[in-house]
PDB file of C-alpha atoms and ligand atoms in Angstrom:
ATOM      1  CA  UNK J   1      -0.028  -0.022   0.021  1.00  0.00           C
ATOM      2  CA  UNK J   2       1.246   3.405  -0.965  1.00  0.00           C
ATOM      3  CA  UNK J   3       1.630   6.108   1.687  1.00  0.00           C
ATOM      4  CA  UNK J   4       0.081   9.209   0.221  1.00  0.00           C
ATOM      5  CA  UNK J   5       2.130  12.058   1.808  1.00  0.00           C
ATOM      6  CA  UNK J   6       3.058  15.617   0.964  1.00  0.00           C
ATOM      7  CA  UNK J   7       6.531  17.092   1.420  1.00  0.00           C
ATOM      8  CA  UNK J   8       7.949  17.496   4.058  1.00  0.00           C
ATOM      9  CA  UNK J   9       6.072  14.601   5.608  1.00  0.00           C
ATOM     10  CA  UNK J  10       5.735  16.456   8.921  1.00  0.00           C
ATOM     11  CA  UNK J  11       4.036  19.876   8.530  1.00  0.00           C
ATOM     12  CA  UNK J  12       5.611  22.908  10.417  1.00  0.00           C
ATOM     13  CA  UNK J  13       5.012  22.988  14.136  1.00  0.00           C
ATOM     14  CA  UNK J  14       3.788  19.375  14.317  1.00  0.00           C
ATOM     15  CA  UNK J  15       5.316  16.466  16.229  1.00  0.00           C
ATOM     16  CA  UNK J  16       4.737  12.715  15.726  1.00  0.00           C
ATOM     17  CA  UNK J  17       2.840  10.850  18.548  1.00  0.00           C
ATOM     18  CA  UNK J  18       1.771   7.228  19.026  1.00  0.00           C
ATOM     19  CA  UNK J  19      -1.826   6.578  20.077  1.00  0.00           C
ATOM     20  CA  UNK J  20      -4.883   8.319  18.747  1.00  0.00           C
ATOM     21  CA  UNK J  21      -6.178  11.121  21.147  1.00  0.00           C
ATOM     22  CA  UNK J  22      -9.957  11.619  21.179  1.00  0.00           C
ATOM     23  CA  UNK J  23     -11.340  15.152  20.465  1.00  0.00           C
ATOM     24  CA  UNK J  24     -15.073  15.508  20.648  1.00  0.00           C
ATOM     25  CA  UNK J  25     -17.090  18.753  21.293  1.00  0.00           C
ATOM     26  CA  UNK J  26     -20.643  17.317  21.003  1.00  0.00           C
ATOM     27  CA  UNK J  27     -22.501  14.529  22.624  1.00  0.00           C
ATOM     28  CA  UNK J  28     -21.921  11.016  21.422  1.00  0.00           C
ATOM     29  CA  UNK J  29     -24.172   9.627  18.672  1.00  0.00           C
ATOM     30  CA  UNK J  30     -27.172   7.353  19.320  1.00  0.00           C
ATOM     31  CA  UNK J  31     -26.212   3.635  19.424  1.00  0.00           C
ATOM     32  CA  UNK J  32     -25.642   2.567  15.833  1.00  0.00           C
ATOM     33  CA  UNK J  33     -28.379   0.502  14.139  1.00  0.00           C
ATOM     34  CA  UNK J  34     -27.653  -0.749  10.667  1.00  0.00           C
ATOM     35  CA  UNK J  35     -31.381  -0.954   9.876  1.00  0.00           C
ATOM     36  CA  UNK J  36     -32.045   2.708  10.583  1.00  0.00           C
ATOM     37  CA  UNK J  37     -28.800   4.391   9.931  1.00  0.00           C
ATOM     38  CA  UNK J  38     -28.845   6.534   6.829  1.00  0.00           C
ATOM     39  CA  UNK J  39     -26.361   8.830   4.851  1.00  0.00           C
ATOM     40  CA  UNK J  40     -28.109  11.636   3.082  1.00  0.00           C
ATOM     41  CA  UNK J  41     -26.341  13.291   0.117  1.00  0.00           C
ATOM     42  CA  UNK J  42     -28.051  16.377  -1.168  1.00  0.00           C
ATOM     43  CA  UNK J  43     -27.809  19.900  -2.457  1.00  0.00           C
ATOM     44  CA  UNK J  44     -26.321  20.995  -5.764  1.00  0.00           C
ATOM     45  CA  UNK J  45     -26.358  17.556  -7.281  1.00  0.00           C
ATOM     46  CA  UNK J  46     -28.255  15.879 -10.171  1.00  0.00           C
ATOM     47  CA  UNK J  47     -29.018  12.772  -8.132  1.00  0.00           C
ATOM     48  CA  UNK J  48     -29.500  13.368  -4.449  1.00  0.00           C
ATOM     49  CA  UNK J  49     -29.632  10.133  -2.564  1.00  0.00           C
ATOM     50  CA  UNK J  50     -30.236   8.716   0.892  1.00  0.00           C
ATOM     51  CA  UNK J  51     -27.923   5.574   1.355  1.00  0.00           C
ATOM     52  CA  UNK J  52     -29.035   2.827   3.749  1.00  0.00           C
ATOM     53  CA  UNK J  53     -26.127   1.233   5.570  1.00  0.00           C
ATOM     54  CA  UNK J  54     -26.299  -1.776   3.366  1.00  0.00           C
ATOM     55  CA  UNK J  55     -26.231   0.238   0.195  1.00  0.00           C
ATOM     56  CA  UNK J  56     -23.339   2.366   1.445  1.00  0.00           C
ATOM     57  CA  UNK J  57     -21.305  -0.779   2.355  1.00  0.00           C
ATOM     58  CA  UNK J  58     -21.953  -2.140  -1.259  1.00  0.00           C
ATOM     59  CA  UNK J  59     -19.844   0.728  -2.771  1.00  0.00           C
ATOM     60  CA  UNK J  60     -16.319  -0.030  -3.885  1.00  0.00           C
ATOM     61  CA  UNK J  61     -14.089  -0.434  -0.970  1.00  0.00           C
ATOM     62  CA  UNK J  62     -10.534   0.863  -0.681  1.00  0.00           C
ATOM     63  CA  UNK J  63      -7.727   1.075   1.910  1.00  0.00           C
ATOM     64  CA  UNK J  64      -5.426   4.162   2.283  1.00  0.00           C
ATOM     65  CA  UNK J  65      -2.377   4.793   4.318  1.00  0.00           C
ATOM     66  CA  UNK J  66      -2.104   8.435   5.607  1.00  0.00           C
ATOM     67  CA  UNK J  67      -0.904  10.671   8.370  1.00  0.00           C
ATOM     68  CA  UNK J  68      -3.297  12.573  10.566  1.00  0.00           C
ATOM     69  CA  UNK J  69      -2.374  16.136  11.658  1.00  0.00           C
ATOM     70  CA  UNK J  70      -4.233  17.818  14.500  1.00  0.00           C
ATOM     71  CA  UNK J  71      -4.090  21.607  14.858  1.00  0.00           C
ATOM     72  CA  UNK J  72      -2.965  21.215  18.401  1.00  0.00           C
ATOM     73  CA  UNK J  73       0.288  20.112  17.148  1.00  0.00           C
ATOM     74  CA  UNK J  74       0.152  16.304  17.226  1.00  0.00           C
ATOM     75  CA  UNK J  75       0.407  14.083  14.177  1.00  0.00           C
ATOM     76  CA  UNK J  76      -0.241  10.316  13.998  1.00  0.00           C
ATOM     77  CA  UNK J  77       1.774   8.615  11.210  1.00  0.00           C
ATOM     78  CA  UNK J  78       0.674   5.701   9.006  1.00  0.00           C
ATOM     79  CA  UNK J  79      -2.965   5.135   9.598  1.00  0.00           C
ATOM     80  CA  UNK J  80      -4.500   2.454   7.387  1.00  0.00           C
ATOM     81  CA  UNK J  81      -8.044   3.595   6.715  1.00  0.00           C
ATOM     82  CA  UNK J  82     -10.551   1.222   5.094  1.00  0.00           C
ATOM     83  CA  UNK J  83     -13.751   2.665   3.505  1.00  0.00           C
ATOM     84  CA  UNK J  84     -15.172   4.409   0.419  1.00  0.00           C
ATOM     85  CA  UNK J  85     -13.337   7.179  -1.480  1.00  0.00           C
ATOM     86  CA  UNK J  86     -15.345  10.435  -1.560  1.00  0.00           C
ATOM     87  CA  UNK J  87     -15.024  10.164  -5.280  1.00  0.00           C
ATOM     88  CA  UNK J  88     -17.499   7.287  -5.241  1.00  0.00           C
ATOM     89  CA  UNK J  89     -20.162   9.395  -3.720  1.00  0.00           C
ATOM     90  CA  UNK J  90     -19.422  12.125  -6.399  1.00  0.00           C
ATOM     91  CA  UNK J  91     -19.838   9.480  -9.143  1.00  0.00           C
ATOM     92  CA  UNK J  92     -23.112   8.513  -7.723  1.00  0.00           C
ATOM     93  CA  UNK J  93     -24.722  11.995  -7.149  1.00  0.00           C
ATOM     94  CA  UNK J  94     -23.189  13.883  -9.973  1.00  0.00           C
ATOM     95  CA  UNK J  95     -22.487  17.448  -8.641  1.00  0.00           C
ATOM     96  CA  UNK J  96     -23.882  20.329 -10.751  1.00  0.00           C
ATOM     97  CA  UNK J  97     -21.284  22.834 -11.968  1.00  0.00           C
ATOM     98  CA  UNK J  98     -22.598  25.128  -9.255  1.00  0.00           C
ATOM     99  CA  UNK J  99     -21.278  22.855  -6.451  1.00  0.00           C
ATOM    100  CA  UNK J 100     -18.029  24.372  -5.069  1.00  0.00           C
ATOM    101  CA  UNK J 101     -17.902  22.975  -1.598  1.00  0.00           C
ATOM    102  CA  UNK J 102     -19.166  20.007   0.462  1.00  0.00           C
ATOM    103  CA  UNK J 103     -20.605  20.683   3.982  1.00  0.00           C
ATOM    104  CA  UNK J 104     -20.222  17.491   6.129  1.00  0.00           C
ATOM    105  CA  UNK J 105     -22.536  17.023   8.965  1.00  0.00           C
ATOM    106  CA  UNK J 106     -22.058  14.830  11.900  1.00  0.00           C
ATOM    107  CA  UNK J 107     -25.022  13.120  13.669  1.00  0.00           C
ATOM    108  CA  UNK J 108     -25.277  16.137  16.138  1.00  0.00           C
ATOM    109  CA  UNK J 109     -24.352  19.823  15.547  1.00  0.00           C
ATOM    110  CA  UNK J 110     -20.749  19.255  14.337  1.00  0.00           C
ATOM    111  CA  UNK J 111     -20.038  20.332  10.758  1.00  0.00           C
ATOM    112  CA  UNK J 112     -17.238  21.281   8.526  1.00  0.00           C
ATOM    113  CA  UNK J 113     -16.866  22.280   4.978  1.00  0.00           C
ATOM    114  CA  UNK J 114     -14.171  21.453   2.406  1.00  0.00           C
ATOM    115  CA  UNK J 115     -13.797  22.545  -1.211  1.00  0.00           C
ATOM    116  CA  UNK J 116     -15.166  20.004  -3.744  1.00  0.00           C
ATOM    117  CA  UNK J 117     -11.549  20.171  -5.288  1.00  0.00           C
ATOM    118  CA  UNK J 118      -9.975  18.772  -2.047  1.00  0.00           C
ATOM    119  CA  UNK J 119     -12.865  16.263  -1.543  1.00  0.00           C
ATOM    120  CA  UNK J 120     -12.037  14.851  -5.015  1.00  0.00           C
ATOM    121  CA  UNK J 121      -8.402  14.108  -4.093  1.00  0.00           C
ATOM    122  CA  UNK J 122      -7.615  10.378  -4.131  1.00  0.00           C
ATOM    123  CA  UNK J 123      -6.965  10.053  -0.453  1.00  0.00           C
ATOM    124  CA  UNK J 124     -10.285  11.497   0.954  1.00  0.00           C
ATOM    125  CA  UNK J 125     -12.138   8.568   2.392  1.00  0.00           C
ATOM    126  CA  UNK J 126     -15.383   7.791   4.363  1.00  0.00           C
ATOM    127  CA  UNK J 127     -13.935   5.241   6.732  1.00  0.00           C
ATOM    128  CA  UNK J 128     -15.130   2.548   9.092  1.00  0.00           C
ATOM    129  CA  UNK J 129     -11.836   0.793   9.950  1.00  0.00           C
ATOM    130  CA  UNK J 130      -8.471   2.006  11.190  1.00  0.00           C
ATOM    131  CA  UNK J 131      -5.429  -0.357  11.183  1.00  0.00           C
ATOM    132  CA  UNK J 132      -7.767  -3.394  10.342  1.00  0.00           C
ATOM    133  CA  UNK J 133      -9.996  -2.711  13.373  1.00  0.00           C
ATOM    134  CA  UNK J 134     -13.459  -1.186  13.420  1.00  0.00           C
ATOM    135  CA  UNK J 135     -13.297   2.388  14.554  1.00  0.00           C
ATOM    136  CA  UNK J 136     -14.013   2.979  18.341  1.00  0.00           C
ATOM    137  CA  UNK J 137     -17.339   4.782  18.755  1.00  0.00           C
ATOM    138  CA  UNK J 138     -15.343   7.747  19.997  1.00  0.00           C
ATOM    139  CA  UNK J 139     -13.449   7.887  16.745  1.00  0.00           C
ATOM    140  CA  UNK J 140     -16.527   8.153  14.599  1.00  0.00           C
ATOM    141  CA  UNK J 141     -17.924   4.650  14.248  1.00  0.00           C
ATOM    142  CA  UNK J 142     -19.841   3.777  12.096  1.00  0.00           C
ATOM    143  CA  UNK J 143     -18.522   6.332   9.570  1.00  0.00           C
ATOM    144  CA  UNK J 144     -16.043   9.146   9.643  1.00  0.00           C
ATOM    145  CA  UNK J 145     -14.477  11.252   6.911  1.00  0.00           C
ATOM    146  CA  UNK J 146     -10.689  11.395   6.632  1.00  0.00           C
ATOM    147  CA  UNK J 147      -9.064  14.274   4.797  1.00  0.00           C
ATOM    148  CA  UNK J 148      -5.244  13.683   5.321  1.00  0.00           C
ATOM    149  CA  UNK J 149      -4.147  16.993   3.552  1.00  0.00           C
ATOM    150  CA  UNK J 150      -6.055  19.180   6.051  1.00  0.00           C
ATOM    151  CA  UNK J 151      -6.068  19.663   9.783  1.00  0.00           C
ATOM    152  CA  UNK J 152      -7.926  17.017  11.429  1.00  0.00           C
ATOM    153  CA  UNK J 153     -10.943  19.025  12.575  1.00  0.00           C
ATOM    154  CA  UNK J 154     -12.030  18.617   8.926  1.00  0.00           C
ATOM    155  CA  UNK J 155     -12.179  14.826   9.411  1.00  0.00           C
ATOM    156  CA  UNK J 156     -15.791  14.772  10.609  1.00  0.00           C
ATOM    157  CA  UNK J 157     -16.763  11.885  12.825  1.00  0.00           C
ATOM    158  CA  UNK J 158     -20.187  10.216  12.732  1.00  0.00           C
ATOM    159  CA  UNK J 159     -21.105  11.531   9.198  1.00  0.00           C
ATOM    160  CA  UNK J 160     -24.729  11.410   8.488  1.00  0.00           C
ATOM    161  CA  UNK J 161     -25.251  14.088   5.818  1.00  0.00           C
ATOM    162  CA  UNK J 162     -23.220  15.511   3.011  1.00  0.00           C
ATOM    163  CA  UNK J 163     -24.564  18.799   1.315  1.00  0.00           C
ATOM    164  CA  UNK J 164     -23.030  20.049  -1.835  1.00  0.00           C
ATOM    165  CA  UNK J 165     -23.120  23.925  -1.813  1.00  0.00           C
ATOM    166  CA  UNK J 166     -22.118  26.744  -4.024  1.00  0.00           C
ATOM    167  CA  UNK J 167     -20.878  29.147  -1.320  1.00  0.00           C
ATOM    168  CA  UNK J 168     -18.841  28.064   1.573  1.00  0.00           C
ATOM    169  CA  UNK J 169     -20.593  27.727   4.955  1.00  0.00           C
ATOM    170  CA  UNK J 170     -18.624  27.886   8.160  1.00  0.00           C
ATOM    171  CA  UNK J 171     -18.523  24.830  10.267  1.00  0.00           C
ATOM    172  CA  UNK J 172     -18.338  24.294  14.052  1.00  0.00           C
ATOM    173  CA  UNK J 173     -14.631  25.381  14.397  1.00  0.00           C
ATOM    174  CA  UNK J 174     -14.552  27.797  11.407  1.00  0.00           C
ATOM    175  CA  UNK J 175     -17.338  29.753  13.182  1.00  0.00           C
ATOM    176  CA  UNK J 176     -15.095  30.060  16.245  1.00  0.00           C
ATOM    177  CA  UNK J 177     -12.192  31.491  14.273  1.00  0.00           C
ATOM    178  CA  UNK J 178     -10.446  28.549  12.697  1.00  0.00           C
ATOM    179  CA  UNK J 179      -9.267  28.826   9.064  1.00  0.00           C
ATOM    180  CA  UNK J 180     -11.540  27.609   6.358  1.00  0.00           C
ATOM    181  CA  UNK J 181      -8.830  26.171   4.187  1.00  0.00           C
ATOM    182  CA  UNK J 182      -6.941  24.396   7.144  1.00  0.00           C
ATOM    183  CA  UNK J 183      -3.762  23.504   5.223  1.00  0.00           C
ATOM    184  CA  UNK J 184      -1.082  22.261   7.837  1.00  0.00           C
ATOM    185  CA  UNK J 185       1.813  22.824   5.421  1.00  0.00           C
ATOM    186  CA  UNK J 186       1.149  26.548   5.444  1.00  0.00           C
ATOM    187  CA  UNK J 187      -0.026  26.712   9.061  1.00  0.00           C
ATOM    188  CA  UNK J 188      -3.565  27.834   8.232  1.00  0.00           C
ATOM    189  CA  UNK J 189      -4.653  27.496  11.776  1.00  0.00           C
ATOM    190  CA  UNK J 190      -6.836  30.690  12.423  1.00  0.00           C
ATOM    191  CA  UNK J 191      -8.695  32.816  10.024  1.00  0.00           C
ATOM    192  CA  UNK J 192      -7.184  36.049  11.431  1.00  0.00           C
ATOM    193  CA  UNK J 193      -3.576  36.029  12.928  1.00  0.00           C
TER     194      UNK J 193
HETATM  195  N1  MTE K 201     -18.119  15.050  14.858  1.00  0.00           N
HETATM  196  C1  MTE K 201     -16.897  15.493  15.297  1.00  0.00           C
HETATM  197  N2  MTE K 201     -15.782  15.267  14.426  1.00  0.00           N
HETATM  198  C2  MTE K 201     -14.669  15.640  14.769  1.00  0.00           C
HETATM  199  C3  MTE K 201     -14.454  16.283  15.972  1.00  0.00           C
HETATM  200  C4  MTE K 201     -15.507  16.511  16.880  1.00  0.00           C
HETATM  201  O1  MTE K 201     -15.497  17.135  17.930  1.00  0.00           O
HETATM  202  N3  MTE K 201     -16.799  16.105  16.359  1.00  0.00           N
HETATM  203  N4  MTE K 201     -13.180  16.796  16.319  1.00  0.00           N
HETATM  204  C5  MTE K 201     -12.225  16.849  15.277  1.00  0.00           C
HETATM  205  C6  MTE K 201     -10.861  17.049  15.724  1.00  0.00           C
HETATM  206  S1  MTE K 201     -10.299  18.538  16.359  1.00  0.00           S
HETATM  207  C7  MTE K 201      -9.895  15.990  15.672  1.00  0.00           C
HETATM  208  S2  MTE K 201      -8.179  16.180  16.172  1.00  0.00           S
HETATM  209  C8  MTE K 201     -10.344  14.664  15.265  1.00  0.00           C
HETATM  210  C9  MTE K 201      -9.986  13.622  16.286  1.00  0.00           C
HETATM  211  O2  MTE K 201     -10.366  12.422  16.003  1.00  0.00           O
HETATM  212  P1  MTE K 201     -10.495  11.284  17.081  1.00  0.00           P
HETATM  213  O3  MTE K 201     -11.309  11.803  18.136  1.00  0.00           O
HETATM  214  O4  MTE K 201     -11.008  10.074  16.418  1.00  0.00           O
HETATM  215  O5  MTE K 201      -8.983  11.154  17.529  1.00  0.00           O
HETATM  216  O6  MTE K 201     -11.692  14.546  14.958  1.00  0.00           O
HETATM  217  C10 MTE K 201     -12.237  15.701  14.281  1.00  0.00           C
HETATM  218  N5  MTE K 201     -13.732  15.350  14.041  1.00  0.00           N
HETATM  219 MO1   MO K 202      -8.001  18.485  16.453  1.00  0.00          MO
END
């Protein structure tokens, strides 16, 4: 498996750690039930769709090796994620030309938006396994987004809704002053510094 990484591998101001610290601002999701869980994909798309769990898990599966960088300064190397590439969702719903961003909603109030351009990169994955084990509930089980090239607050846990939008909408941390673009390699931590 190829590690998809950018140069230098460790972004400025980051340090490698082992383990996987949990960072959650909202309440935990309701217990997962495969019969009632849904993933809604909507907005500026030709074919909006509500996936059942079974349908989602029937999409092509991929594994990815990538590093994970939190804005607090810790980075976890070599995470093997298993899931569905964001590109697969795009193929299925066909964004309109007006779609420029995707707003990712967790089960409760947490949200974050990324540009459709970044979402289309080949390491953006909706994952259920990390290092060959099911995600812990606190890490986003049954489904989390992983966007390795941005600070980890963009990697929304407990994803339940994806909205394709024309103009950017600020998410949970972006409303609190964090940078919309969140590129660790140019230290885009805060909107105003
Ligand atoms: N729904 C949700 N997703 C979230 C967060 C959160 O609070 N709620 N925290 C983010 C932050 S700041 C980080 S560092 C990572 C942490 O992932 P982990 O808790 O699985 O380690 O999740 C991101 N995704
Ligand atoms: Mo974070």
